[in-house]
Amino acid sequence: MANDKTKPTEEDIAPKHAKAPSANASGTGDGSHKKCPQIAALIVLLVVLVCAAIAGGAYLVWQNAQIAKSAEEAATTPEPEAPAASQDAADPRVENPIDFASLRLENPDIYAWIYIPGTDVNYPVVQHPTDDTFYLKHNKDGEWSEEGAIYTQLANRTDFSDPVTVIYGHNLVQGTMFTTLHRFENKNFFDSHEDMYLYTDGHILTYRVIAAYQYDNRHILNSFNFSDPTIVQQYFESVLSPDSLVENVREGTTLTSSDKIVQLSTCTGDSNHIVRRYLVTGVLVSDQPTY
C-alpha cells in the first residue's frame, strides 16, 4: 500500500506599434491639429485590442492547463488492488484503499470513490450540500472547470442505500470523466467486464454491470417515485428491457424491488446528446465492511 491513500492503488499580440504621421514642416499646422484626435483614437483602440488579446490568451492558457492537469491525474492514478484481509479471523473487515479522512480535508463534499475496470473511470464522487448543479462546472477540489466532477444530487443519500442512485459525469473529447463508459456499447467489452466498485468510508460496494443503453433526457429521480416498491419494480423491468437501439443487457439477470442499483449517466456523444443520455447500470452484489 502506497503512502498516498487518496487514490486507489490498481489507474498560452502585441501588434506592431503604428508610427504616428509627423506634421509637415512647411505646412500651416492646421492639418496636424485635425489629425491628432484621430491618431489618439487609433492609439486607444490599439491598446484596447492588445489588452483584450492578452486577456484572451491568458484565459486559454489557464483553461488548457486545467484540462492537462486533469488528464495527467487520470493517466497517473493507479488501479486498485484487492484489499488485504484482516489478520483477525473474527473480523470480517478488509483494508480500505481510499483514505477518506485525507480526501475530506481537500474537499468535504467527497464521500465516495468509483472505479470501473477496463475503463478510465477512477475518480472521487462528490455531492454539494445545497447546489445540485455546482459540480457540472467545478472539479473535485471545488475549483471552476469545464470538466466538472463525478457527482450525485441531493435526491440521493450518500450511503447508496436508495433503490436507484444516479451518478453524473461529462462525456469529453479528452477522454476523462465518464467518456470511457461508452466502451460498454461494444458487446464484447460489455460481456467481459461485469463488475464496478464504489468505495465509501467503511465499505467496498461491488456492483454487477447489468445494462448499458441510451435513454431519454428526463431527470430520473424527479420522474419516478422510488419510495413506492411497485414503481421501483416497474422501473427495474424497464432497465432490463430498454427501449433503445443502443443497448446491452446481461442475460439471465433478474431484479426485485429490494435490490439497489446505480446508474452512471453521461451524454451520448452524438447528435442525440441533447435529448438522450447514456446509462450504465449496476446492481449491488456485495457490501464488504472495511477498516
PDB file of C-alpha atoms in Angstrom:
ATOM      1  CA  MET A   1       0.000   0.000   0.000  1.00  0.00           C
ATOM      2  CA  ALA A   2       1.490   3.315  -1.064  1.00  0.00           C
ATOM      3  CA  ASN A   3       1.745   6.152   1.458  1.00  0.00           C
ATOM      4  CA  ASP A   4      -0.720   8.284  -0.552  1.00  0.00           C
ATOM      5  CA  LYS A   5      -4.018   6.585   0.038  1.00  0.00           C
ATOM      6  CA  THR A   6      -6.133   9.297  -1.550  1.00  0.00           C
ATOM      7  CA  LYS A   7      -6.069   7.349  -4.784  1.00  0.00           C
ATOM      8  CA  PRO A   8      -6.870   3.753  -5.466  1.00  0.00           C
ATOM      9  CA  THR A   9      -3.779   1.658  -5.736  1.00  0.00           C
ATOM     10  CA  GLU A  10      -4.621  -0.543  -9.289  1.00  0.00           C
ATOM     11  CA  GLU A  11      -5.040   3.723 -12.823  1.00  0.00           C
ATOM     12  CA  ASP A  12      -0.726  30.115 -23.984  1.00  0.00           C
ATOM     13  CA  ILE A  13      -0.306  40.266 -29.701  1.00  0.00           C
ATOM     14  CA  ALA A  14       1.368  42.613 -29.421  1.00  0.00           C
ATOM     15  CA  PRO A  15       0.637  44.294 -32.799  1.00  0.00           C
ATOM     16  CA  LYS A  16       3.339  46.410 -34.298  1.00  0.00           C
ATOM     17  CA  HIS A  17       3.166  49.948 -32.964  1.00  0.00           C
ATOM     18  CA  ALA A  18       1.686  52.301 -35.588  1.00  0.00           C
ATOM     19  CA  LYS A  19       4.011  55.203 -36.342  1.00  0.00           C
ATOM     20  CA  ALA A  20       2.088  58.464 -35.979  1.00  0.00           C
ATOM     21  CA  PRO A  21       2.478  60.678 -39.073  1.00  0.00           C
ATOM     22  CA  SER A  22       4.643  63.744 -38.381  1.00  0.00           C
ATOM     23  CA  ALA A  23       3.449  67.274 -39.177  1.00  0.00           C
ATOM     24  CA  ASN A  24       4.705  68.808 -42.458  1.00  0.00           C
ATOM     25  CA  ALA A  25       7.482  71.252 -41.522  1.00  0.00           C
ATOM     26  CA  SER A  26       6.456  73.659 -44.280  1.00  0.00           C
ATOM     27  CA  GLY A  27       2.661  73.260 -43.673  1.00  0.00           C
ATOM     28  CA  THR A  28       0.301  75.568 -41.855  1.00  0.00           C
ATOM     29  CA  GLY A  29      -0.160  73.175 -38.922  1.00  0.00           C
ATOM     30  CA  ASP A  30      -3.992  73.057 -39.250  1.00  0.00           C
ATOM     31  CA  GLY A  31      -3.887  69.561 -40.748  1.00  0.00           C
ATOM     32  CA  SER A  32      -1.790  68.423 -37.800  1.00  0.00           C
ATOM     33  CA  HIS A  33      -4.383  69.626 -35.301  1.00  0.00           C
ATOM     34  CA  LYS A  34      -7.147  67.800 -37.199  1.00  0.00           C
ATOM     35  CA  LYS A  35      -5.184  64.580 -37.307  1.00  0.00           C
ATOM     36  CA  CYS A  36      -4.213  64.499 -33.631  1.00  0.00           C
ATOM     37  CA  PRO A  37      -7.635  63.365 -32.301  1.00  0.00           C
ATOM     38  CA  GLN A  38      -7.764  60.671 -34.969  1.00  0.00           C
ATOM     39  CA  ILE A  39      -4.297  59.469 -34.053  1.00  0.00           C
ATOM     40  CA  ALA A  40      -5.135  59.451 -30.362  1.00  0.00           C
ATOM     41  CA  ALA A  41      -8.302  57.479 -31.003  1.00  0.00           C
ATOM     42  CA  LEU A  42      -6.351  54.970 -33.090  1.00  0.00           C
ATOM     43  CA  ILE A  43      -3.802  54.527 -30.331  1.00  0.00           C
ATOM     44  CA  VAL A  44      -6.531  53.969 -27.740  1.00  0.00           C
ATOM     45  CA  LEU A  45      -8.184  51.393 -29.995  1.00  0.00           C
ATOM     46  CA  LEU A  46      -4.904  49.552 -30.474  1.00  0.00           C
ATOM     47  CA  VAL A  47      -4.283  49.496 -26.727  1.00  0.00           C
ATOM     48  CA  VAL A  48      -7.749  48.061 -26.098  1.00  0.00           C
ATOM     49  CA  LEU A  49      -7.238  45.381 -28.739  1.00  0.00           C
ATOM     50  CA  VAL A  50      -3.852  44.429 -27.306  1.00  0.00           C
ATOM     51  CA  CYS A  51      -5.264  44.152 -23.787  1.00  0.00           C
ATOM     52  CA  ALA A  52      -8.169  42.028 -24.995  1.00  0.00           C
ATOM     53  CA  ALA A  53      -5.833  39.720 -26.891  1.00  0.00           C
ATOM     54  CA  ILE A  54      -3.559  39.305 -23.873  1.00  0.00           C
ATOM     55  CA  ALA A  55      -6.504  38.588 -21.576  1.00  0.00           C
ATOM     56  CA  GLY A  56      -7.979  36.086 -24.020  1.00  0.00           C
ATOM     57  CA  GLY A  57      -4.662  34.345 -24.433  1.00  0.00           C
ATOM     58  CA  ALA A  58      -4.152  34.132 -20.687  1.00  0.00           C
ATOM     59  CA  TYR A  59      -7.583  32.540 -20.259  1.00  0.00           C
ATOM     60  CA  LEU A  60      -6.863  29.938 -22.920  1.00  0.00           C
ATOM     61  CA  VAL A  61      -3.550  29.102 -21.282  1.00  0.00           C
ATOM     62  CA  TRP A  62      -5.271  28.680 -17.912  1.00  0.00           C
ATOM     63  CA  GLN A  63      -8.079  26.555 -19.341  1.00  0.00           C
ATOM     64  CA  ASN A  64      -5.682  24.287 -21.235  1.00  0.00           C
ATOM     65  CA  ALA A  65      -3.572  23.922 -18.111  1.00  0.00           C
ATOM     66  CA  GLN A  66      -6.628  22.785 -16.148  1.00  0.00           C
ATOM     67  CA  ILE A  67      -7.537  20.203 -18.785  1.00  0.00           C
ATOM     68  CA  ALA A  68      -3.949  18.956 -18.972  1.00  0.00           C
ATOM     69  CA  LYS A  69      -3.820  18.687 -15.186  1.00  0.00           C
ATOM     70  CA  SER A  70      -6.979  16.593 -15.074  1.00  0.00           C
ATOM     71  CA  ALA A  71      -5.793  14.365 -17.907  1.00  0.00           C
ATOM     72  CA  GLU A  72      -2.442  13.847 -16.180  1.00  0.00           C
ATOM     73  CA  GLU A  73      -4.121  12.943 -12.918  1.00  0.00           C
ATOM     74  CA  ALA A  74      -6.359  10.443 -14.680  1.00  0.00           C
ATOM     75  CA  ALA A  75      -3.416   8.900 -16.536  1.00  0.00           C
ATOM     76  CA  THR A  76      -1.298   8.504 -13.393  1.00  0.00           C
ATOM     77  CA  THR A  77      -3.966   7.256 -10.987  1.00  0.00           C
ATOM     78  CA  PRO A  78      -3.168   3.606 -10.308  1.00  0.00           C
ATOM     79  CA  GLU A  79      -5.821   0.946 -10.340  1.00  0.00           C
ATOM     80  CA  PRO A  80      -6.913  -0.561  -7.033  1.00  0.00           C
ATOM     81  CA  GLU A  81      -5.568  -3.827  -5.792  1.00  0.00           C
ATOM     82  CA  ALA A  82      -7.633  -6.401  -3.999  1.00  0.00           C
ATOM     83  CA  PRO A  83      -7.718  -5.250  -0.353  1.00  0.00           C
ATOM     84  CA  ALA A  84      -5.863  -7.335   2.157  1.00  0.00           C
ATOM     85  CA  ALA A  85      -7.951  -9.295   4.608  1.00  0.00           C
ATOM     86  CA  SER A  86      -7.827  -8.564   8.321  1.00  0.00           C
ATOM     87  CA  GLN A  87      -5.386 -10.643  10.347  1.00  0.00           C
ATOM     88  CA  ASP A  88      -8.155 -11.217  12.880  1.00  0.00           C
ATOM     89  CA  ALA A  89     -10.184 -14.209  11.741  1.00  0.00           C
ATOM     90  CA  ALA A  90     -13.169 -12.912  13.707  1.00  0.00           C
ATOM     91  CA  ASP A  91     -13.027  -9.516  11.967  1.00  0.00           C
ATOM     92  CA  PRO A  92     -14.759  -9.634   8.563  1.00  0.00           C
ATOM     93  CA  ARG A  93     -13.409  -6.220   7.571  1.00  0.00           C
ATOM     94  CA  VAL A  94     -10.739  -5.644   4.927  1.00  0.00           C
ATOM     95  CA  GLU A  95      -8.443  -2.669   4.414  1.00  0.00           C
ATOM     96  CA  ASN A  96      -9.988   0.241   2.502  1.00  0.00           C
ATOM     97  CA  PRO A  97      -7.547   1.542  -0.148  1.00  0.00           C
ATOM     98  CA  ILE A  98      -9.111   5.025  -0.011  1.00  0.00           C
ATOM     99  CA  ASP A  99      -8.065   7.497   2.693  1.00  0.00           C
ATOM    100  CA  PHE A 100     -11.335   9.361   3.108  1.00  0.00           C
ATOM    101  CA  ALA A 101     -10.080  11.403   6.050  1.00  0.00           C
ATOM    102  CA  SER A 102      -7.418  12.989   3.831  1.00  0.00           C
ATOM    103  CA  LEU A 103      -9.849  13.428   0.945  1.00  0.00           C
ATOM    104  CA  ARG A 104     -12.328  15.251   3.162  1.00  0.00           C
ATOM    105  CA  LEU A 105      -9.576  17.669   4.198  1.00  0.00           C
ATOM    106  CA  GLU A 106      -9.177  18.513   0.498  1.00  0.00           C
ATOM    107  CA  ASN A 107     -12.931  18.795  -0.062  1.00  0.00           C
ATOM    108  CA  PRO A 108     -15.582  17.792   2.482  1.00  0.00           C
ATOM    109  CA  ASP A 109     -18.016  17.101  -0.395  1.00  0.00           C
ATOM    110  CA  ILE A 110     -16.056  13.969  -1.351  1.00  0.00           C
ATOM    111  CA  TYR A 111     -17.871  10.951   0.027  1.00  0.00           C
ATOM    112  CA  ALA A 112     -17.090   8.029  -2.289  1.00  0.00           C
ATOM    113  CA  TRP A 113     -14.746   6.752  -4.979  1.00  0.00           C
ATOM    114  CA  ILE A 114     -15.765   4.960  -8.185  1.00  0.00           C
ATOM    115  CA  TYR A 115     -13.575   2.534 -10.095  1.00  0.00           C
ATOM    116  CA  ILE A 116     -14.546   0.542 -13.210  1.00  0.00           C
ATOM    117  CA  PRO A 117     -12.001  -1.959 -14.550  1.00  0.00           C
ATOM    118  CA  GLY A 118     -11.341  -1.695 -18.277  1.00  0.00           C
ATOM    119  CA  THR A 119     -12.288   1.986 -18.372  1.00  0.00           C
ATOM    120  CA  ASP A 120     -10.587   5.195 -17.236  1.00  0.00           C
ATOM    121  CA  VAL A 121     -13.254   5.767 -14.587  1.00  0.00           C
ATOM    122  CA  ASN A 122     -11.256   6.056 -11.355  1.00  0.00           C
ATOM    123  CA  TYR A 123     -12.452   9.172  -9.530  1.00  0.00           C
ATOM    124  CA  PRO A 124     -13.813  10.549  -6.269  1.00  0.00           C
ATOM    125  CA  VAL A 125     -17.562  11.085  -6.077  1.00  0.00           C
ATOM    126  CA  VAL A 126     -18.899  14.371  -4.679  1.00  0.00           C
ATOM    127  CA  GLN A 127     -22.232  15.832  -3.626  1.00  0.00           C
ATOM    128  CA  HIS A 128     -22.749  19.554  -2.976  1.00  0.00           C
ATOM    129  CA  PRO A 129     -24.772  20.267   0.191  1.00  0.00           C
ATOM    130  CA  THR A 130     -27.076  22.854  -1.455  1.00  0.00           C
ATOM    131  CA  ASP A 131     -26.474  23.192  -5.224  1.00  0.00           C
ATOM    132  CA  ASP A 132     -27.210  20.201  -7.454  1.00  0.00           C
ATOM    133  CA  THR A 133     -25.584  21.886 -10.486  1.00  0.00           C
ATOM    134  CA  PHE A 134     -22.359  23.030  -8.792  1.00  0.00           C
ATOM    135  CA  TYR A 135     -20.207  20.130  -9.924  1.00  0.00           C
ATOM    136  CA  LEU A 136     -21.288  20.447 -13.544  1.00  0.00           C
ATOM    137  CA  LYS A 137     -18.625  23.169 -13.814  1.00  0.00           C
ATOM    138  CA  HIS A 138     -16.396  22.554 -10.788  1.00  0.00           C
ATOM    139  CA  ASN A 139     -13.827  19.822 -10.274  1.00  0.00           C
ATOM    140  CA  LYS A 140     -13.361  17.519  -7.312  1.00  0.00           C
ATOM    141  CA  ASP A 141     -11.475  20.271  -5.455  1.00  0.00           C
ATOM    142  CA  GLY A 142     -14.356  22.726  -5.886  1.00  0.00           C
ATOM    143  CA  GLU A 143     -12.435  24.762  -8.483  1.00  0.00           C
ATOM    144  CA  TRP A 144     -14.138  26.023 -11.674  1.00  0.00           C
ATOM    145  CA  SER A 145     -13.577  23.582 -14.517  1.00  0.00           C
ATOM    146  CA  GLU A 146     -15.346  22.692 -17.772  1.00  0.00           C
ATOM    147  CA  GLU A 147     -14.713  19.046 -16.943  1.00  0.00           C
ATOM    148  CA  GLY A 148     -16.797  19.174 -13.807  1.00  0.00           C
ATOM    149  CA  ALA A 149     -16.632  16.204 -11.467  1.00  0.00           C
ATOM    150  CA  ILE A 150     -18.296  12.857 -10.852  1.00  0.00           C
ATOM    151  CA  TYR A 151     -21.262  13.675  -8.627  1.00  0.00           C
ATOM    152  CA  THR A 152     -24.659  12.817  -7.265  1.00  0.00           C
ATOM    153  CA  GLN A 153     -27.577  15.081  -6.374  1.00  0.00           C
ATOM    154  CA  LEU A 154     -29.385  15.742  -3.117  1.00  0.00           C
ATOM    155  CA  ALA A 155     -32.218  13.363  -4.014  1.00  0.00           C
ATOM    156  CA  ASN A 156     -29.782  10.532  -3.285  1.00  0.00           C
ATOM    157  CA  ARG A 157     -28.318   9.507   0.044  1.00  0.00           C
ATOM    158  CA  THR A 158     -24.548   9.270   0.215  1.00  0.00           C
ATOM    159  CA  ASP A 159     -24.573   5.705   1.551  1.00  0.00           C
ATOM    160  CA  PHE A 160     -26.034   4.260  -1.682  1.00  0.00           C
ATOM    161  CA  SER A 161     -29.000   2.825   0.187  1.00  0.00           C
ATOM    162  CA  ASP A 162     -31.585   4.210  -2.266  1.00  0.00           C
ATOM    163  CA  PRO A 163     -33.238   1.812  -4.713  1.00  0.00           C
ATOM    164  CA  VAL A 164     -31.818   3.931  -7.558  1.00  0.00           C
ATOM    165  CA  THR A 165     -28.738   6.142  -7.285  1.00  0.00           C
ATOM    166  CA  VAL A 166     -27.810   8.260 -10.308  1.00  0.00           C
ATOM    167  CA  ILE A 167     -24.171   9.324 -10.701  1.00  0.00           C
ATOM    168  CA  TYR A 168     -23.398  12.026 -13.265  1.00  0.00           C
ATOM    169  CA  GLY A 169     -20.242  12.724 -15.296  1.00  0.00           C
ATOM    170  CA  HIS A 170     -19.359  14.532 -18.515  1.00  0.00           C
ATOM    171  CA  ASN A 171     -18.514  12.899 -21.857  1.00  0.00           C
ATOM    172  CA  LEU A 172     -15.406  14.808 -23.007  1.00  0.00           C
ATOM    173  CA  VAL A 173     -13.211  14.837 -26.103  1.00  0.00           C
ATOM    174  CA  GLN A 174     -10.100  14.386 -23.946  1.00  0.00           C
ATOM    175  CA  GLY A 175     -11.445  11.072 -22.700  1.00  0.00           C
ATOM    176  CA  THR A 176     -11.793  11.886 -18.994  1.00  0.00           C
ATOM    177  CA  MET A 177     -14.704  11.703 -16.560  1.00  0.00           C
ATOM    178  CA  PHE A 178     -17.397   9.331 -17.898  1.00  0.00           C
ATOM    179  CA  THR A 179     -16.257   9.296 -21.553  1.00  0.00           C
ATOM    180  CA  THR A 180     -14.999   5.709 -21.487  1.00  0.00           C
ATOM    181  CA  LEU A 181     -18.348   4.408 -20.272  1.00  0.00           C
ATOM    182  CA  HIS A 182     -19.164   4.235 -23.979  1.00  0.00           C
ATOM    183  CA  ARG A 183     -16.924   1.180 -24.201  1.00  0.00           C
ATOM    184  CA  PHE A 184     -19.928  -0.694 -22.859  1.00  0.00           C
ATOM    185  CA  GLU A 185     -21.644  -0.078 -26.213  1.00  0.00           C
ATOM    186  CA  ASN A 186     -19.387  -2.822 -27.556  1.00  0.00           C
ATOM    187  CA  LYS A 187     -20.952  -6.189 -26.768  1.00  0.00           C
ATOM    188  CA  ASN A 188     -17.648  -7.992 -26.362  1.00  0.00           C
ATOM    189  CA  PHE A 189     -16.490  -5.374 -23.867  1.00  0.00           C
ATOM    190  CA  PHE A 190     -19.826  -5.488 -22.055  1.00  0.00           C
ATOM    191  CA  ASP A 191     -19.744  -9.274 -21.813  1.00  0.00           C
ATOM    192  CA  SER A 192     -16.185  -9.365 -20.464  1.00  0.00           C
ATOM    193  CA  HIS A 193     -16.429  -6.507 -17.939  1.00  0.00           C
ATOM    194  CA  GLU A 194     -19.024  -7.349 -15.339  1.00  0.00           C
ATOM    195  CA  ASP A 195     -18.007  -5.501 -12.193  1.00  0.00           C
ATOM    196  CA  MET A 196     -17.598  -1.949 -10.944  1.00  0.00           C
ATOM    197  CA  TYR A 197     -16.730  -0.717  -7.467  1.00  0.00           C
ATOM    198  CA  LEU A 198     -17.812   2.091  -5.172  1.00  0.00           C
ATOM    199  CA  TYR A 199     -15.654   2.776  -2.120  1.00  0.00           C
ATOM    200  CA  THR A 200     -17.123   4.623   0.846  1.00  0.00           C
ATOM    201  CA  ASP A 201     -15.794   5.285   4.326  1.00  0.00           C
ATOM    202  CA  GLY A 202     -16.259   1.844   5.832  1.00  0.00           C
ATOM    203  CA  HIS A 203     -17.417  -0.128   2.808  1.00  0.00           C
ATOM    204  CA  ILE A 204     -16.415  -1.531  -0.563  1.00  0.00           C
ATOM    205  CA  LEU A 205     -19.549  -1.927  -2.676  1.00  0.00           C
ATOM    206  CA  THR A 206     -19.356  -4.260  -5.658  1.00  0.00           C
ATOM    207  CA  TYR A 207     -21.881  -3.818  -8.461  1.00  0.00           C
ATOM    208  CA  ARG A 208     -22.586  -6.173 -11.337  1.00  0.00           C
ATOM    209  CA  VAL A 209     -22.983  -4.276 -14.635  1.00  0.00           C
ATOM    210  CA  ILE A 210     -26.349  -5.484 -15.900  1.00  0.00           C
ATOM    211  CA  ALA A 211     -27.343  -2.989 -18.622  1.00  0.00           C
ATOM    212  CA  ALA A 212     -25.936  -0.178 -20.759  1.00  0.00           C
ATOM    213  CA  TYR A 213     -28.196   1.742 -23.093  1.00  0.00           C
ATOM    214  CA  GLN A 214     -29.407   5.118 -24.373  1.00  0.00           C
ATOM    215  CA  TYR A 215     -32.292   6.728 -22.514  1.00  0.00           C
ATOM    216  CA  ASP A 216     -34.272   9.936 -22.842  1.00  0.00           C
ATOM    217  CA  ASN A 217     -33.068  13.050 -21.009  1.00  0.00           C
ATOM    218  CA  ARG A 218     -35.702  13.139 -18.276  1.00  0.00           C
ATOM    219  CA  HIS A 219     -34.485  13.645 -14.712  1.00  0.00           C
ATOM    220  CA  ILE A 220     -34.831  10.088 -13.462  1.00  0.00           C
ATOM    221  CA  LEU A 221     -35.037  10.833  -9.748  1.00  0.00           C
ATOM    222  CA  ASN A 222     -37.665  13.541 -10.275  1.00  0.00           C
ATOM    223  CA  SER A 223     -39.705  11.443 -12.695  1.00  0.00           C
ATOM    224  CA  PHE A 224     -40.277   8.324 -10.606  1.00  0.00           C
ATOM    225  CA  ASN A 225     -41.475   7.845  -7.044  1.00  0.00           C
ATOM    226  CA  PHE A 226     -38.888   5.341  -5.907  1.00  0.00           C
ATOM    227  CA  SER A 227     -40.388   5.252  -2.410  1.00  0.00           C
ATOM    228  CA  ASP A 228     -43.104   3.046  -3.938  1.00  0.00           C
ATOM    229  CA  PRO A 229     -41.885  -0.554  -4.361  1.00  0.00           C
ATOM    230  CA  THR A 230     -44.290  -1.059  -7.256  1.00  0.00           C
ATOM    231  CA  ILE A 231     -42.765   1.883  -9.135  1.00  0.00           C
ATOM    232  CA  VAL A 232     -39.302   0.567  -8.333  1.00  0.00           C
ATOM    233  CA  GLN A 233     -40.141  -2.849  -9.742  1.00  0.00           C
ATOM    234  CA  GLN A 234     -41.643  -1.337 -12.890  1.00  0.00           C
ATOM    235  CA  TYR A 235     -38.548   0.808 -13.391  1.00  0.00           C
ATOM    236  CA  PHE A 236     -36.268  -2.187 -12.874  1.00  0.00           C
ATOM    237  CA  GLU A 237     -38.166  -4.055 -15.569  1.00  0.00           C
ATOM    238  CA  SER A 238     -37.568  -1.149 -17.960  1.00  0.00           C
ATOM    239  CA  VAL A 239     -33.852  -1.313 -17.145  1.00  0.00           C
ATOM    240  CA  LEU A 240     -33.737  -4.942 -18.212  1.00  0.00           C
ATOM    241  CA  SER A 241     -35.840  -4.279 -21.337  1.00  0.00           C
ATOM    242  CA  PRO A 242     -34.720  -0.843 -22.514  1.00  0.00           C
ATOM    243  CA  ASP A 243     -36.396   0.844 -25.455  1.00  0.00           C
ATOM    244  CA  SER A 244     -33.138   1.694 -27.197  1.00  0.00           C
ATOM    245  CA  LEU A 245     -31.305   0.946 -30.425  1.00  0.00           C
ATOM    246  CA  VAL A 246     -28.040   1.158 -28.455  1.00  0.00           C
ATOM    247  CA  GLU A 247     -28.242  -1.406 -25.696  1.00  0.00           C
ATOM    248  CA  ASN A 248     -26.548  -4.299 -23.967  1.00  0.00           C
ATOM    249  CA  VAL A 249     -28.255  -6.278 -21.206  1.00  0.00           C
ATOM    250  CA  ARG A 250     -26.741  -9.050 -19.057  1.00  0.00           C
ATOM    251  CA  GLU A 251     -28.543 -12.265 -19.899  1.00  0.00           C
ATOM    252  CA  GLY A 252     -30.289 -14.065 -17.079  1.00  0.00           C
ATOM    253  CA  THR A 253     -30.490 -11.002 -14.833  1.00  0.00           C
ATOM    254  CA  THR A 254     -33.494 -10.566 -12.576  1.00  0.00           C
ATOM    255  CA  LEU A 255     -34.254  -7.680 -10.223  1.00  0.00           C
ATOM    256  CA  THR A 256     -36.624  -7.287  -7.304  1.00  0.00           C
ATOM    257  CA  SER A 257     -37.788  -4.102  -5.579  1.00  0.00           C
ATOM    258  CA  SER A 258     -35.390  -4.826  -2.711  1.00  0.00           C
ATOM    259  CA  ASP A 259     -32.333  -4.564  -4.977  1.00  0.00           C
ATOM    260  CA  LYS A 260     -30.139  -1.458  -5.080  1.00  0.00           C
ATOM    261  CA  ILE A 261     -28.888  -0.150  -8.409  1.00  0.00           C
ATOM    262  CA  VAL A 262     -26.608   2.675  -9.510  1.00  0.00           C
ATOM    263  CA  GLN A 263     -26.964   4.327 -12.901  1.00  0.00           C
ATOM    264  CA  LEU A 264     -23.993   6.161 -14.374  1.00  0.00           C
ATOM    265  CA  SER A 265     -25.347   8.939 -16.592  1.00  0.00           C
ATOM    266  CA  THR A 266     -23.443  10.782 -19.325  1.00  0.00           C
ATOM    267  CA  CYS A 267     -24.011  12.377 -22.751  1.00  0.00           C
ATOM    268  CA  THR A 268     -24.437  10.103 -25.746  1.00  0.00           C
ATOM    269  CA  GLY A 269     -21.624  11.797 -27.671  1.00  0.00           C
ATOM    270  CA  ASP A 270     -23.608  12.022 -30.899  1.00  0.00           C
ATOM    271  CA  SER A 271     -26.271  14.247 -32.456  1.00  0.00           C
ATOM    272  CA  ASN A 272     -28.786  12.941 -29.915  1.00  0.00           C
ATOM    273  CA  HIS A 273     -26.855  14.190 -26.880  1.00  0.00           C
ATOM    274  CA  ILE A 274     -29.376  16.988 -26.167  1.00  0.00           C
ATOM    275  CA  VAL A 275     -32.376  14.678 -25.962  1.00  0.00           C
ATOM    276  CA  ARG A 276     -30.802  11.394 -24.865  1.00  0.00           C
ATOM    277  CA  ARG A 277     -28.430  10.108 -22.200  1.00  0.00           C
ATOM    278  CA  TYR A 278     -26.215   7.045 -21.988  1.00  0.00           C
ATOM    279  CA  LEU A 279     -26.749   4.959 -18.864  1.00  0.00           C
ATOM    280  CA  VAL A 280     -24.593   2.186 -17.454  1.00  0.00           C
ATOM    281  CA  THR A 281     -26.447   0.330 -14.718  1.00  0.00           C
ATOM    282  CA  GLY A 282     -25.070  -1.892 -11.986  1.00  0.00           C
ATOM    283  CA  VAL A 283     -26.812  -3.837  -9.230  1.00  0.00           C
ATOM    284  CA  LEU A 284     -25.284  -4.212  -5.774  1.00  0.00           C
ATOM    285  CA  VAL A 285     -23.979  -7.738  -5.249  1.00  0.00           C
ATOM    286  CA  SER A 286     -21.540  -7.290  -2.366  1.00  0.00           C
ATOM    287  CA  ASP A 287     -21.066  -4.945   0.597  1.00  0.00           C
ATOM    288  CA  GLN A 288     -17.663  -5.541   2.181  1.00  0.00           C
ATOM    289  CA  PRO A 289     -17.001  -3.800   5.516  1.00  0.00           C
ATOM    290  CA  THR A 290     -13.613  -2.076   5.749  1.00  0.00           C
ATOM    291  CA  TYR A 291     -11.319  -0.538   8.301  1.00  0.00           C
TER     292      TYR A 291
END
